[in-house]
Amino acid sequence: MEDEAFTDISGKPITLDCQNHSSFCREFTVSSPKVSIGKVMVYTCAVWLFAYAVFFFTQITAVLSGAILITLVGMMFHIHFVKVDHESLLVIGSLGIQVSSSYASGREITTFIEMSKIKDIIINEAIYMHQIIYYLCVLLKDPSEPNAVSSVVPLFQSSKPRLNCLVKVYKSCQEILSKSQ
Amino acid sequence: MVLKVFFPQCCNRADSGLLVGRWITGHDSAVVLAVIHYPFIPGQVKRYIQQMQAQSGVELSVLGSWSLPKEGQEGMESFLRDLSTIFPQERWLQISREIGKTGFICEIMSQNGKKVQQEAKNKSVEEEKDTGLGDGEKEDEEKVIFVHYEQRKVMLSQLHPTETGDHDPKSEPPSELRQMFQTVAQSKPLFFLDKYDDGPLKSTHWQSEGREASIIVELLKQATVPLCLLVTWLLSIWTWICNIKIFSFWPLHFLSSKLSTCVQLSYRTEHMRILSSPKPAVGHTQFMRKANILVSFLVDVALGILLMSWLYRDNHVSVLANTLVPVADHVAKELEELLQWLMGAPAGLKMNRALDQVLGRFFLYHIHLWISYIHLMSPFIEGILWYGGLSACLGLTFALSLLSDMVALLTFHIYCFYVYGARLYCLKIYGLSSLWRLFRGKKWNVLRQRVDSCSYDLDQLFIGTLLFTILLFLLPTTALYYLVFTLLRLVVVLFQGILHLSVDFINSFPLFALGLRICRPYRLAEGVKFSVLCEEPGTALHLLMEINPLKGSTVVQTYRTPTYSCYPRDSWAALIKKLFVGELIYPWRHKTTKTD
């Protein structure tokens, strides 16, 4: 078990946690930084000040209660659907790969890919906004053609770690995959 | 290679005995289904397994031995090891668990070169005794993963996407997890053996907690048979009535295909036919389809009866009827005012006065006709509503379809205005476009389906240009009338569309599947998720397999009953183009456009 600090593509610190459950079972967890209180304050204040300005000119009290509702719903929406707390990748030799991402509210989305469907794990390049980023992805086999790739499952989609972190995960994944095949 | 052992959670604390299960071919994994306890007679075990194999169709076999030593049961180890000679297998699993430890210890023996293996095993066991550690060198050669699963959930769950029909032997075999799920689901007869039965064999596996309610279920099952027969008989009479020659003649057939009540009736007939078929549902998809139809039918009828109880209480029907006539009057009055406005100078536009007056008077006369028609009808409206309300006992969808039809009949004048306006507008647009071609010295070649150049006479050109000018200057007046009546028509179509959508929603929404997803999330599985259980040094890796339930949106997508709204609709661009050119739009889809 080891914790290492890396940065994601925009320079924010993230931590990579590798757990060695066994020689053929490893778990990688990439945790993003928590929501900063300052950011929450700024957004809330912005909405409330705007609402107060509208109220000042129009004298409609519904605007104020609307602003409170908007901030509350917005926060809940953010922690339940947007903010990903940590993403983990569980590689079990000869059984499969499990990708899960858990949101700040505790909601967890998990998908398990069986080993018979997996072709390989690779690091790929992609154009993202105005830059080129690296990302780790699982190549899936096409059931009809054994050598073709039917689809690509990108990993660590929301935390987007940099290349040095990806290489570390990639190497230990390949170690397990090469053993089981 | 890593060996995977799927182990049921209920067998964690089982007494020592034999492991019964199945080897999944080609995947190097074993599914443990039950533990048969010591003491037993090997012959009886063999017979029992054969019997179960015949009943379930799963290749059951004795996988190995399971030992959980208790006080006063020393020396079991060697006995259980000897069992592998009684039940010859290619590989023999020997799983043991020590008191006070959570992990299992697993040893594997193979049939070929058995002696060497066994000796090695013995040695390693001796070593273990010496050192007191659970793992020998054997562990490093062949690794074992224990995947713990909950037998009941896995047995009842259905892995998605569901397989359709029989599996094709040519294509590659189903994946490992699917095979594992199938194995557990098919070996249901194995789980009928009760813990408290006084039989020759005792085993541990999942068993149902009790079947108290099953008497009611059985009675219901028996009761459905005559019910189904009755419904089938009624349906046959109904189809006989529908197939009488009179109904296939042109006007009736056309009407019935356009009235939404008739369409809904045909849907309901189809659904009842599916429900009342005497054959039990084969496969998961068919069962879910039947259950969804049944639940939505029941909900529909319940909602309809609620509506009825509201309608016939406190004389709501007459109140409705009394408000309907003034509303129709009011609409007609508003329309008259609108026409008067259009006949003047609407929004400051200067129209062609003569054409404006002609069109306005024509429409005013129409409204007058309509009002007298409504007043003629007014004594009967209450009766119509009263009897129409009775249709709600067939379901809310019928009441809504009837409402849609009634709206269509009551707003017939708006439809007429729209058609007149649209036809006039359409004629002008076509005339203008062909005269524009003449203006440029071209014409439409019908045979070749293209625009050719053509030399016209001077007379032709003169007349054509004159007509073009006249049409062009009259166009704004017609376009204005067309615009106003199209907007009115669109309001009616929108209302009818909402009614159709709600009817369709009730008809097709998979209520049963959604209820199953909420109350029994494991029944509809999208896949599985693993979590690592606490690991102790010296034991194999233990994983907990849980069922990943299907997403709500996927449930709706997979299980919705196909109805007409499932087919692709007109795109918005096509609708706007139709409106612009002046083609007629309908709330229902044409048969011809469906084939396009």
Short mmCIF file of C-alpha atoms in Angstrom, two decimals, chain A:
data_model
loop_
_atom_site.label_atom_id
_atom_site.label_comp_id
_atom_site.label_asym_id
_atom_site.label_seq_id
_atom_site.Cartn_x
_atom_site.Cartn_y
_atom_site.Cartn_z
CA MET A 1 0.00 0.00 0.00
CA GLU A 2 1.47 3.29 -1.01
CA ASP A 3 0.21 6.77 -1.57
CA GLU A 4 1.84 8.96 -4.14
CA ALA A 5 1.12 12.50 -5.16
CA PHE A 6 0.69 13.31 -8.82
CA THR A 7 -0.96 16.09 -10.73
CA ASP A 8 -3.76 15.96 -13.22
CA ILE A 9 -3.68 17.66 -16.63
CA SER A 10 -4.65 21.01 -15.22
CA GLY A 11 -2.01 20.90 -12.50
CA LYS A 12 -4.21 20.07 -9.52
CA PRO A 13 -2.78 17.58 -7.06
CA ILE A 14 -4.25 14.08 -7.10
CA THR A 15 -3.21 10.99 -5.20
CA LEU A 16 -2.69 7.52 -6.59
CA ASP A 17 -3.19 4.67 -4.16
CA CYS A 18 -1.98 1.22 -5.23
CA GLN A 19 -3.09 -1.76 -3.20
CA ASN A 20 -1.53 -5.13 -3.77
CA HIS A 21 -4.14 -7.64 -2.71
CA SER A 22 -2.28 -10.52 -4.22
CA SER A 23 0.24 -11.13 -6.95
CA PHE A 24 -2.53 -11.11 -9.54
CA CYS A 25 -4.98 -8.68 -7.98
CA ARG A 26 -4.26 -5.00 -7.71
CA GLU A 27 -6.37 -1.99 -7.05
CA PHE A 28 -5.55 1.54 -8.17
CA THR A 29 -7.46 4.46 -6.73
CA VAL A 30 -7.07 7.97 -8.03
CA SER A 31 -8.53 10.52 -5.65
CA SER A 32 -9.28 14.04 -6.74
CA PRO A 33 -9.04 16.95 -4.31
CA LYS A 34 -12.13 17.72 -2.27
CA VAL A 35 -14.34 20.66 -3.05
CA SER A 36 -12.74 23.75 -1.54
CA ILE A 37 -14.90 25.74 0.86
CA GLY A 38 -13.76 28.97 -0.78
CA LYS A 39 -15.21 27.94 -4.13
CA VAL A 40 -18.54 27.03 -2.56
CA MET A 41 -18.60 30.39 -0.77
CA VAL A 42 -17.82 32.29 -3.96
CA TYR A 43 -20.56 30.59 -5.95
CA THR A 44 -23.15 30.93 -3.18
CA CYS A 45 -22.30 34.58 -2.62
CA ALA A 46 -22.45 35.31 -6.33
CA VAL A 47 -25.93 33.81 -6.65
CA TRP A 48 -27.20 35.48 -3.49
CA LEU A 49 -25.78 38.89 -4.32
CA PHE A 50 -27.29 38.71 -7.79
CA ALA A 51 -30.64 37.71 -6.29
CA TYR A 52 -30.42 40.54 -3.79
CA ALA A 53 -29.64 43.02 -6.56
CA VAL A 54 -32.71 41.84 -8.49
CA PHE A 55 -34.77 42.06 -5.31
CA PHE A 56 -33.51 45.56 -4.62
CA PHE A 57 -34.80 46.82 -7.94
CA THR A 58 -37.98 44.77 -8.29
CA GLN A 59 -39.05 44.24 -4.66
CA ILE A 60 -40.12 40.64 -5.37
CA THR A 61 -39.34 38.42 -2.40
CA ALA A 62 -39.77 35.25 -4.44
CA VAL A 63 -36.41 35.98 -6.04
CA LEU A 64 -34.63 35.56 -2.71
CA SER A 65 -36.26 32.25 -1.83
CA GLY A 66 -35.64 31.16 -5.42
CA ALA A 67 -31.94 31.91 -5.02
CA ILE A 68 -31.74 29.84 -1.83
CA LEU A 69 -33.48 26.96 -3.59
CA ILE A 70 -31.20 27.25 -6.60
CA THR A 71 -28.04 27.11 -4.48
CA LEU A 72 -29.31 24.10 -2.51
CA VAL A 73 -30.42 22.16 -5.58
CA GLY A 74 -27.25 23.15 -7.40
CA MET A 75 -25.06 21.87 -4.57
CA MET A 76 -26.94 18.59 -4.37
CA PHE A 77 -26.77 18.16 -8.12
CA HIS A 78 -23.07 18.93 -8.07
CA ILE A 79 -22.13 16.42 -5.41
CA HIS A 80 -24.45 13.74 -6.75
CA PHE A 81 -23.85 13.92 -10.48
CA VAL A 82 -20.78 16.02 -11.20
CA LYS A 83 -18.14 15.85 -8.51
CA VAL A 84 -16.26 12.56 -8.65
CA ASP A 85 -14.46 11.88 -5.40
CA HIS A 86 -12.32 8.96 -6.49
CA GLU A 87 -12.03 6.54 -9.33
CA SER A 88 -10.69 3.06 -8.92
CA LEU A 89 -9.49 0.32 -11.17
CA LEU A 90 -9.45 -3.24 -9.87
CA VAL A 91 -7.44 -5.64 -11.99
CA ILE A 92 -7.95 -9.31 -11.19
CA GLY A 93 -5.82 -11.65 -13.23
CA SER A 94 -7.80 -14.11 -15.38
CA LEU A 95 -11.12 -12.78 -14.08
CA GLY A 96 -11.40 -9.26 -15.38
CA ILE A 97 -11.15 -5.56 -14.80
CA GLN A 98 -13.51 -3.52 -12.70
CA VAL A 99 -13.84 0.21 -13.21
CA SER A 100 -15.70 2.23 -10.64
CA SER A 101 -16.13 5.88 -9.92
CA SER A 102 -17.70 7.16 -6.75
CA TYR A 103 -19.25 10.58 -6.48
CA ALA A 104 -18.94 12.94 -3.55
CA SER A 105 -22.40 11.99 -2.31
CA GLY A 106 -21.48 8.30 -2.15
CA ARG A 107 -23.12 7.22 -5.38
CA GLU A 108 -21.00 4.61 -7.10
CA ILE A 109 -21.03 3.53 -10.71
CA THR A 110 -19.30 0.23 -11.35
CA THR A 111 -18.70 -1.73 -14.50
CA PHE A 112 -16.98 -5.05 -14.70
CA ILE A 113 -15.33 -6.23 -17.91
CA GLU A 114 -14.60 -9.90 -18.23
CA MET A 115 -11.13 -11.02 -19.22
CA SER A 116 -12.45 -12.85 -22.27
CA LYS A 117 -13.66 -9.56 -23.70
CA ILE A 118 -10.49 -7.61 -23.04
CA LYS A 119 -7.91 -7.29 -25.76
CA ASP A 120 -5.41 -5.02 -24.09
CA ILE A 121 -4.83 -1.97 -21.93
CA ILE A 122 -3.05 0.90 -23.65
CA ILE A 123 -2.16 4.55 -23.19
CA ASN A 124 -3.68 6.65 -25.91
CA GLU A 125 -3.58 10.26 -27.00
CA ALA A 126 -6.58 12.47 -27.43
CA ILE A 127 -7.33 16.04 -28.29
CA TYR A 128 -9.07 17.67 -25.35
CA MET A 129 -10.13 21.31 -25.64
CA HIS A 130 -6.96 22.97 -26.96
CA GLN A 131 -4.41 20.42 -25.77
CA ILE A 132 -3.37 16.87 -26.38
CA ILE A 133 -3.70 14.59 -23.37
CA TYR A 134 -2.79 11.03 -22.60
CA TYR A 135 -5.32 8.62 -21.23
CA LEU A 136 -5.46 5.00 -20.23
CA CYS A 137 -8.03 2.84 -21.96
CA VAL A 138 -9.19 -0.75 -22.21
CA LEU A 139 -9.55 -2.18 -25.70
CA LEU A 140 -12.45 -4.60 -26.07
CA LYS A 141 -12.44 -7.52 -28.45
CA ASP A 142 -14.89 -7.81 -31.27
CA PRO A 143 -16.70 -11.13 -30.72
CA SER A 144 -16.89 -11.85 -34.45
CA GLU A 145 -13.32 -10.93 -35.34
CA PRO A 146 -10.68 -11.88 -32.79
CA ASN A 147 -8.10 -9.32 -33.93
CA ALA A 148 -10.37 -6.33 -34.29
CA VAL A 149 -11.16 -3.81 -31.57
CA SER A 150 -14.86 -3.29 -31.08
CA SER A 151 -14.80 -0.43 -28.60
CA VAL A 152 -12.61 1.52 -26.22
CA VAL A 153 -13.34 2.10 -22.55
CA PRO A 154 -11.43 5.11 -21.22
CA LEU A 155 -10.25 4.91 -17.62
CA PHE A 156 -9.91 7.69 -15.03
CA GLN A 157 -12.15 9.87 -17.15
CA SER A 158 -12.93 12.55 -14.64
CA SER A 159 -9.63 12.84 -12.79
CA LYS A 160 -7.45 12.78 -15.94
CA PRO A 161 -4.02 12.08 -14.44
CA ARG A 162 -0.80 13.00 -16.20
CA LEU A 163 1.42 10.63 -18.12
CA ASN A 164 3.78 9.72 -15.26
CA CYS A 165 0.86 8.47 -13.19
CA LEU A 166 -0.64 6.60 -16.15
CA VAL A 167 2.65 4.87 -16.90
CA LYS A 168 2.84 3.56 -13.36
CA VAL A 169 -0.68 2.11 -13.54
CA TYR A 170 -0.06 0.82 -17.05
CA LYS A 171 3.08 -1.08 -16.09
CA SER A 172 1.54 -2.91 -13.19
CA CYS A 173 -1.60 -3.68 -15.20
CA GLN A 174 0.47 -5.16 -17.99
CA GLU A 175 2.34 -7.25 -15.47
CA ILE A 176 -0.91 -8.91 -14.38
CA LEU A 177 -2.35 -9.19 -17.87
CA SER A 178 0.76 -10.81 -19.29
CA LYS A 179 0.72 -13.36 -16.50
CA SER A 180 -2.86 -14.37 -17.00
CA GLN A 181 -2.75 -14.69 -20.78
#
